Amino acid sequence: MAVLRGRRRCRGAVLLLLLASVLAPLVLYGGSPVSVAHLPDSTAASGAFDREDAPNLVWPQIAASGVSLAKDLTIERLGEHKNRVLSATDHWQAVEAASRSRASGKPDASVLREEPESRNADDEDAPVVEGNGNAGLGQGGVIREVVGSEGSADRFGEPGDGKDAVVRNGKEVGIKLPHSIDAEHKDGSDGAGENIISGMHATGSLNSSSTQTRDATTSRDHQTRLSKSSSARRTTNRSTGQSTTSPDATVHIIKDQLAIAKTYLGFFTSRGNHGFARELRARMRDIQRALGDATSDRQLPRNVHSKIRAMEQTLVKVRKIHDSCSGAVNRLRTVLHSTEQQLDSNKRQANYLAQVAAKSLPKGLHCLTLRLTNEYYFANSKNKHFPYMEKLEDPKLYHYALFSDNVLAAAVVVNSTLFHAKKPEDHVFHIVTDKLNYAAMKMWFLANPLGKAAIQVQNIEEFTWLNSSYSPVLKQLESRFMIDYYFRSGHARPDENPKFRNPKYLSILNHLRFYLPEIFPKLNKVLFLDDDTVVQRDLTALWLVDLKGKVNGAVETCRETFHRFDKYLNFSNPLIAKNFDPHACGWAYGMNMFDLSEWRKQNITEVYHTWQKLNENRLLWKLGTLPAGLVTFWNRTFPLDRFWHQLGLGYNPNVNERDIRRAAVIHYNGNLKPWLEIGLPKYRKYWSTHVNFNQVFLRECNINP
């Protein structure tokens, strides 16, 4: 109860003092209070209303009409001051409650402590009402609260903008100038309710106080400008995320403004908006000069706040003309979509060019073929036969099958095999090529004999039994549909991989591997090698491997997910889904041991024909011989140890060097063949080791390592 009585007495005292401050000039001088605006600037700024300076004042004569106007304005001011005092009294009660809570050691969360805003030495227009040292608030014993209602639009008051002084707790209240400090009174919701008293310096007792009268229109204009200025300052404070009590709060505001300005400057520069760009650069230069190397607000110059406001005004204009975030997002999405389309187009173009580069014959190899062909037809017919022809059908020897139209590649396979063979005389090589390269292939091995090893070069045109009536794949390759598909780009889908349209798949040489028993009717086992392989070990041990009734011995490639069946076959087709496991391990062509005896027993060639007929429209798999091999040798493939066959040297630059060195056969599968300029240089040495670049034909065709 004592507390309530004290509060009532406090409020009553404040009201009485307020009434006295308003009516005192009328009683003493018989008229309205004189506006400070009528006094010289120097008088107002030096404390014209100080009591000890009162005898020096010269009051002008006031007309009778002025007295009436002053009375009306006094009544209006009385109502305004009453509301302010009531608000201030409520705040003082909250402060007292906070003081009691601190005294008892229990913090009161409902009371918000007012913190002074950091200010600069030149901020003369934001005075603060200070109570005496008996207020009991904080270490300094000073209550700082803005209770004025008017101020200039830029927060810098003029000397004639002074407002009423207020007495708190019955004590004298002073309004200091020029070193006043802004303070915000927060009501717990949005921090609004900021008022500014400026341009007035008053101390002493009540009878020395005076009030200022102003035109009502001017007051409303000032109030509007003040609201805008306060809103801008709150926006700036919120954007920085820094407390206004921080010793470097202004420094943080400047840095944030610079960061935002740099971002907008990039936008305007890219769009050619040079007018705003110049203005923004100018503001940035001004505020950067003001900031300098300062790390705290005390190191900033006196005029820094004016530069901050100027920058804020420029940023406001920039935000108005700049697109919203949603517009920027839509533009970025459009750019992203366009970029993705361009990227896809470039990828398709790059893929196509890579296929062209990989399948085109280099000029040197083309020259070599022509040079060898010319030499072959000019050679004596007696010198066109190979020795050791009796070994060609001896099943006790080690027979190799090689189907190629590349002379130099075939030579490397043969040379590397014989180089590592323990008994070269026991090895027999069967090479099948097309009509165009037959003479060149034969002339090369005639000019570069293999010692005691036997070699046979055959022309695929001599296989009269291989025709479209016997082979369904040959019938399909000769069809008009397939020729149009491979040679007319208009039949291609835009999203289709260009490798599917490689004309090499029209070559029957790729499908000869499914006719080994017909090509070698008297042999029991044949080791099939691709022409992009290099042999690094003696391979005779492969003939000793028990295939356990399987037809094909191959190295599995299921360490990589893309080498499983579902990557080669169309499992959306019921026929494929019914007969095969999508997760089954694939295996590699390139080095395969074929048991021709088991092949004949299980009639594998007929199995191959059956699946080729079912895939006439390419609905089961796209192309190539590997998918056809997977379905033909399903459950008929024996897995060999991995060291026998190392793949990836034609596309993977990260093949382990140790795996390469320990492998019996390395395979340049992929587009980056070692005889091409696009081949991987780090792997070319394994291939070029087995090429004799001093050979006369290679020198004539300028083929170098």
mmCIF file of C-alpha atoms in Angstrom, residues 465-672:
data_model
loop_
_atom_site.group_PDB
_atom_site.id
_atom_site.type_symbol
_atom_site.label_atom_id
_atom_site.label_comp_id
_atom_site.label_asym_id
_atom_site.label_seq_id
_atom_site.Cartn_x
_atom_site.Cartn_y
_atom_site.Cartn_z
ATOM 1 C CA TRP A 465 29.038 -70.269 -95.966
ATOM 2 C CA LEU A 466 28.570 -66.933 -94.089
ATOM 3 C CA ASN A 467 25.616 -65.371 -95.916
ATOM 4 C CA SER A 468 22.282 -63.781 -95.104
ATOM 5 C CA SER A 469 20.401 -67.045 -95.532
ATOM 6 C CA TYR A 470 22.498 -68.632 -92.778
ATOM 7 C CA SER A 471 23.201 -65.698 -90.471
ATOM 8 C CA PRO A 472 20.207 -63.625 -89.276
ATOM 9 C CA VAL A 473 22.510 -60.829 -88.128
ATOM 10 C CA LEU A 474 24.006 -60.547 -91.618
ATOM 11 C CA LYS A 475 20.506 -60.363 -93.047
ATOM 12 C CA GLN A 476 19.646 -57.579 -90.616
ATOM 13 C CA LEU A 477 22.839 -55.655 -91.330
ATOM 14 C CA GLU A 478 22.086 -55.678 -95.044
ATOM 15 C CA SER A 479 18.509 -54.451 -94.603
ATOM 16 C CA ARG A 480 17.494 -50.996 -95.813
ATOM 17 C CA PHE A 481 16.301 -50.053 -92.335
ATOM 18 C CA MET A 482 19.718 -50.683 -90.755
ATOM 19 C CA ILE A 483 21.584 -48.847 -93.496
ATOM 20 C CA ASP A 484 19.296 -45.827 -93.132
ATOM 21 C CA TYR A 485 19.653 -45.954 -89.369
ATOM 22 C CA TYR A 486 23.444 -45.956 -89.407
ATOM 23 C CA PHE A 487 24.065 -43.603 -92.320
ATOM 24 C CA ARG A 488 21.163 -41.142 -92.302
ATOM 25 C CA SER A 489 21.140 -38.756 -89.368
ATOM 26 C CA GLY A 490 17.487 -37.833 -89.918
ATOM 27 C CA HIS A 491 16.446 -41.135 -88.358
ATOM 28 C CA ALA A 492 18.267 -40.393 -85.113
ATOM 29 C CA ARG A 493 16.574 -39.302 -81.917
ATOM 30 C CA PRO A 494 18.068 -36.195 -80.281
ATOM 31 C CA ASP A 495 18.630 -37.992 -76.959
ATOM 32 C CA GLU A 496 20.213 -41.075 -78.499
ATOM 33 C CA ASN A 497 23.870 -41.824 -77.841
ATOM 34 C CA PRO A 498 25.850 -41.394 -81.089
ATOM 35 C CA LYS A 499 27.826 -44.554 -80.404
ATOM 36 C CA PHE A 500 24.669 -46.519 -81.179
ATOM 37 C CA ARG A 501 24.944 -45.249 -84.748
ATOM 38 C CA ASN A 502 28.562 -46.221 -85.323
ATOM 39 C CA PRO A 503 28.790 -47.901 -88.743
ATOM 40 C CA LYS A 504 31.362 -50.348 -87.380
ATOM 41 C CA TYR A 505 28.439 -52.385 -86.093
ATOM 42 C CA LEU A 506 27.516 -53.046 -89.714
ATOM 43 C CA SER A 507 30.801 -54.949 -90.059
ATOM 44 C CA ILE A 508 30.430 -58.703 -89.863
ATOM 45 C CA LEU A 509 33.950 -58.831 -88.385
ATOM 46 C CA ASN A 510 32.410 -57.954 -85.020
ATOM 47 C CA HIS A 511 30.072 -60.939 -85.197
ATOM 48 C CA LEU A 512 32.618 -63.522 -86.357
ATOM 49 C CA ARG A 513 33.271 -64.430 -82.699
ATOM 50 C CA PHE A 514 29.931 -66.267 -82.712
ATOM 51 C CA TYR A 515 31.074 -68.516 -85.584
ATOM 52 C CA LEU A 516 34.368 -69.858 -84.210
ATOM 53 C CA PRO A 517 33.490 -73.568 -84.654
ATOM 54 C CA GLU A 518 32.661 -72.922 -88.295
ATOM 55 C CA ILE A 519 35.904 -70.986 -88.867
ATOM 56 C CA PHE A 520 38.089 -73.542 -87.021
ATOM 57 C CA PRO A 521 36.339 -76.871 -87.497
ATOM 58 C CA LYS A 522 39.348 -78.985 -86.385
ATOM 59 C CA LEU A 523 40.332 -77.078 -83.244
ATOM 60 C CA ASN A 524 39.191 -77.762 -79.672
ATOM 61 C CA LYS A 525 40.180 -74.535 -77.916
ATOM 62 C CA VAL A 526 40.831 -71.022 -79.180
ATOM 63 C CA LEU A 527 41.909 -67.915 -77.294
ATOM 64 C CA PHE A 528 40.061 -64.905 -78.688
ATOM 65 C CA LEU A 529 41.890 -61.525 -78.502
ATOM 66 C CA ASP A 530 40.710 -58.073 -79.508
ATOM 67 C CA ASP A 531 43.052 -55.922 -81.571
ATOM 68 C CA ASP A 532 43.217 -53.242 -78.834
ATOM 69 C CA THR A 533 44.950 -55.537 -76.342
ATOM 70 C CA VAL A 534 48.571 -56.001 -75.313
ATOM 71 C CA VAL A 535 49.885 -59.276 -73.891
ATOM 72 C CA GLN A 536 52.264 -58.993 -70.908
ATOM 73 C CA ARG A 537 52.591 -62.632 -69.765
ATOM 74 C CA ASP A 538 52.892 -66.083 -71.210
ATOM 75 C CA LEU A 539 49.300 -67.214 -71.840
ATOM 76 C CA THR A 540 49.788 -70.952 -72.255
ATOM 77 C CA ALA A 541 48.409 -71.560 -68.757
ATOM 78 C CA LEU A 542 44.954 -70.574 -69.980
ATOM 79 C CA TRP A 543 44.753 -73.780 -72.027
ATOM 80 C CA LEU A 544 45.176 -75.697 -68.790
ATOM 81 C CA VAL A 545 42.219 -74.014 -67.024
ATOM 82 C CA ASP A 546 39.303 -76.399 -66.490
ATOM 83 C CA LEU A 547 36.182 -74.556 -67.620
ATOM 84 C CA LYS A 548 33.974 -77.177 -65.893
ATOM 85 C CA GLY A 549 31.753 -77.761 -68.901
ATOM 86 C CA LYS A 550 31.334 -74.069 -69.671
ATOM 87 C CA VAL A 551 31.873 -72.719 -73.162
ATOM 88 C CA ASN A 552 33.327 -69.287 -72.405
ATOM 89 C CA GLY A 553 36.118 -68.434 -69.972
ATOM 90 C CA ALA A 554 36.143 -64.696 -69.207
ATOM 91 C CA VAL A 555 36.931 -62.197 -66.465
ATOM 92 C CA GLU A 556 33.833 -60.809 -64.758
ATOM 93 C CA THR A 557 33.354 -57.068 -64.496
ATOM 94 C CA CYS A 558 30.813 -56.766 -61.685
ATOM 95 C CA ARG A 559 32.983 -54.557 -59.476
ATOM 96 C CA GLU A 560 31.317 -51.668 -61.292
ATOM 97 C CA THR A 561 27.524 -51.351 -61.170
ATOM 98 C CA PHE A 562 27.302 -50.346 -64.845
ATOM 99 C CA HIS A 563 28.713 -53.774 -65.835
ATOM 100 C CA ARG A 564 25.680 -55.721 -64.707
ATOM 101 C CA PHE A 565 23.053 -57.177 -66.988
ATOM 102 C CA ASP A 566 20.483 -54.426 -66.474
ATOM 103 C CA LYS A 567 22.850 -51.916 -68.093
ATOM 104 C CA TYR A 568 23.017 -53.864 -71.337
ATOM 105 C CA LEU A 569 19.610 -55.499 -71.703
ATOM 106 C CA ASN A 570 16.093 -54.075 -71.771
ATOM 107 C CA PHE A 571 14.460 -55.591 -68.700
ATOM 108 C CA SER A 572 11.207 -53.787 -69.416
ATOM 109 C CA ASN A 573 10.740 -56.421 -72.091
ATOM 110 C CA PRO A 574 9.016 -59.510 -70.596
ATOM 111 C CA LEU A 575 11.208 -61.862 -72.583
ATOM 112 C CA ILE A 576 14.397 -60.454 -71.049
ATOM 113 C CA ALA A 577 12.905 -60.120 -67.562
ATOM 114 C CA LYS A 578 11.758 -63.747 -67.617
ATOM 115 C CA ASN A 579 15.064 -65.309 -68.678
ATOM 116 C CA PHE A 580 17.788 -63.200 -67.032
ATOM 117 C CA ASP A 581 18.793 -61.683 -63.711
ATOM 118 C CA PRO A 582 19.236 -57.886 -63.915
ATOM 119 C CA HIS A 583 21.875 -57.975 -61.156
ATOM 120 C CA ALA A 584 23.969 -60.734 -62.692
ATOM 121 C CA CYS A 585 27.630 -59.927 -63.277
ATOM 122 C CA GLY A 586 28.662 -59.026 -66.775
ATOM 123 C CA TRP A 587 31.923 -60.146 -68.292
ATOM 124 C CA ALA A 588 34.337 -58.712 -70.818
ATOM 125 C CA TYR A 589 35.101 -59.497 -74.402
ATOM 126 C CA GLY A 590 38.691 -58.931 -75.421
ATOM 127 C CA MET A 591 40.364 -62.001 -73.952
ATOM 128 C CA ASN A 592 38.178 -65.102 -73.933
ATOM 129 C CA MET A 593 39.009 -68.771 -73.871
ATOM 130 C CA PHE A 594 36.405 -70.704 -75.906
ATOM 131 C CA ASP A 595 35.972 -74.448 -75.614
ATOM 132 C CA LEU A 596 34.884 -75.267 -79.158
ATOM 133 C CA SER A 597 34.086 -78.883 -78.285
ATOM 134 C CA GLU A 598 31.492 -77.794 -75.715
ATOM 135 C CA TRP A 599 30.320 -75.130 -78.120
ATOM 136 C CA ARG A 600 29.412 -77.733 -80.678
ATOM 137 C CA LYS A 601 27.776 -79.988 -78.078
ATOM 138 C CA GLN A 602 25.544 -77.228 -76.750
ATOM 139 C CA ASN A 603 24.862 -75.775 -80.212
ATOM 140 C CA ILE A 604 25.723 -72.235 -79.107
ATOM 141 C CA THR A 605 25.598 -70.813 -82.613
ATOM 142 C CA GLU A 606 21.917 -71.711 -82.871
ATOM 143 C CA VAL A 607 21.258 -70.065 -79.507
ATOM 144 C CA TYR A 608 22.864 -66.935 -80.863
ATOM 145 C CA HIS A 609 20.737 -67.046 -84.020
ATOM 146 C CA THR A 610 17.572 -67.414 -81.947
ATOM 147 C CA TRP A 611 18.240 -64.326 -79.878
ATOM 148 C CA GLN A 612 19.271 -62.300 -82.928
ATOM 149 C CA LYS A 613 15.989 -63.085 -84.623
ATOM 150 C CA LEU A 614 14.080 -62.011 -81.509
ATOM 151 C CA ASN A 615 16.012 -58.735 -81.484
ATOM 152 C CA GLU A 616 15.314 -57.843 -85.098
ATOM 153 C CA ASN A 617 13.710 -54.548 -84.086
ATOM 154 C CA ARG A 618 16.382 -53.873 -81.439
ATOM 155 C CA LEU A 619 13.876 -54.060 -78.589
ATOM 156 C CA LEU A 620 15.931 -56.444 -76.435
ATOM 157 C CA TRP A 621 19.241 -54.590 -76.657
ATOM 158 C CA LYS A 622 20.567 -51.725 -78.695
ATOM 159 C CA LEU A 623 23.687 -52.821 -80.493
ATOM 160 C CA GLY A 624 27.072 -54.484 -80.312
ATOM 161 C CA THR A 625 28.297 -57.954 -79.590
ATOM 162 C CA LEU A 626 28.529 -57.857 -75.787
ATOM 163 C CA PRO A 627 24.746 -57.879 -75.098
ATOM 164 C CA ALA A 628 24.389 -60.663 -77.659
ATOM 165 C CA GLY A 629 27.224 -62.524 -75.914
ATOM 166 C CA LEU A 630 25.607 -62.078 -72.487
ATOM 167 C CA VAL A 631 22.358 -63.724 -73.582
ATOM 168 C CA THR A 632 24.095 -66.373 -75.718
ATOM 169 C CA PHE A 633 26.534 -67.502 -73.021
ATOM 170 C CA TRP A 634 24.123 -67.062 -70.089
ATOM 171 C CA ASN A 635 24.991 -69.784 -67.533
ATOM 172 C CA ARG A 636 27.729 -70.947 -69.906
ATOM 173 C CA THR A 637 30.567 -68.617 -68.786
ATOM 174 C CA PHE A 638 33.376 -69.634 -66.422
ATOM 175 C CA PRO A 639 34.902 -66.748 -64.398
ATOM 176 C CA LEU A 640 38.657 -66.415 -64.770
ATOM 177 C CA ASP A 641 40.973 -64.786 -62.258
ATOM 178 C CA ARG A 642 41.076 -61.022 -62.546
ATOM 179 C CA PHE A 643 44.815 -60.778 -63.218
ATOM 180 C CA TRP A 644 44.326 -62.397 -66.617
ATOM 181 C CA HIS A 645 42.538 -59.388 -68.094
ATOM 182 C CA GLN A 646 42.815 -55.706 -67.055
ATOM 183 C CA LEU A 647 40.308 -53.374 -68.690
ATOM 184 C CA GLY A 648 39.816 -49.618 -68.812
ATOM 185 C CA LEU A 649 42.973 -48.265 -70.442
ATOM 186 C CA GLY A 650 40.907 -46.739 -73.250
ATOM 187 C CA TYR A 651 38.674 -44.578 -71.061
ATOM 188 C CA ASN A 652 39.789 -44.593 -67.427
ATOM 189 C CA PRO A 653 42.799 -42.411 -66.548
ATOM 190 C CA ASN A 654 42.886 -43.770 -62.991
ATOM 191 C CA VAL A 655 43.666 -47.432 -63.525
ATOM 192 C CA ASN A 656 46.029 -48.637 -60.825
ATOM 193 C CA GLU A 657 49.591 -48.999 -62.119
ATOM 194 C CA ARG A 658 50.155 -52.106 -60.024
ATOM 195 C CA ASP A 659 47.093 -53.769 -61.564
ATOM 196 C CA ILE A 660 48.396 -52.909 -65.020
ATOM 197 C CA ARG A 661 51.841 -54.395 -64.346
ATOM 198 C CA ARG A 662 50.507 -57.632 -62.893
ATOM 199 C CA ALA A 663 47.870 -58.197 -65.596
ATOM 200 C CA ALA A 664 48.508 -60.857 -68.250
ATOM 201 C CA VAL A 665 46.531 -58.877 -70.843
ATOM 202 C CA ILE A 666 45.751 -55.167 -70.768
ATOM 203 C CA HIS A 667 42.813 -53.906 -72.775
ATOM 204 C CA TYR A 668 42.384 -50.426 -74.258
ATOM 205 C CA ASN A 669 38.624 -50.727 -74.402
ATOM 206 C CA GLY A 670 36.973 -47.398 -75.002
ATOM 207 C CA ASN A 671 37.495 -44.555 -77.447
ATOM 208 C CA LEU A 672 40.994 -43.547 -76.358
#
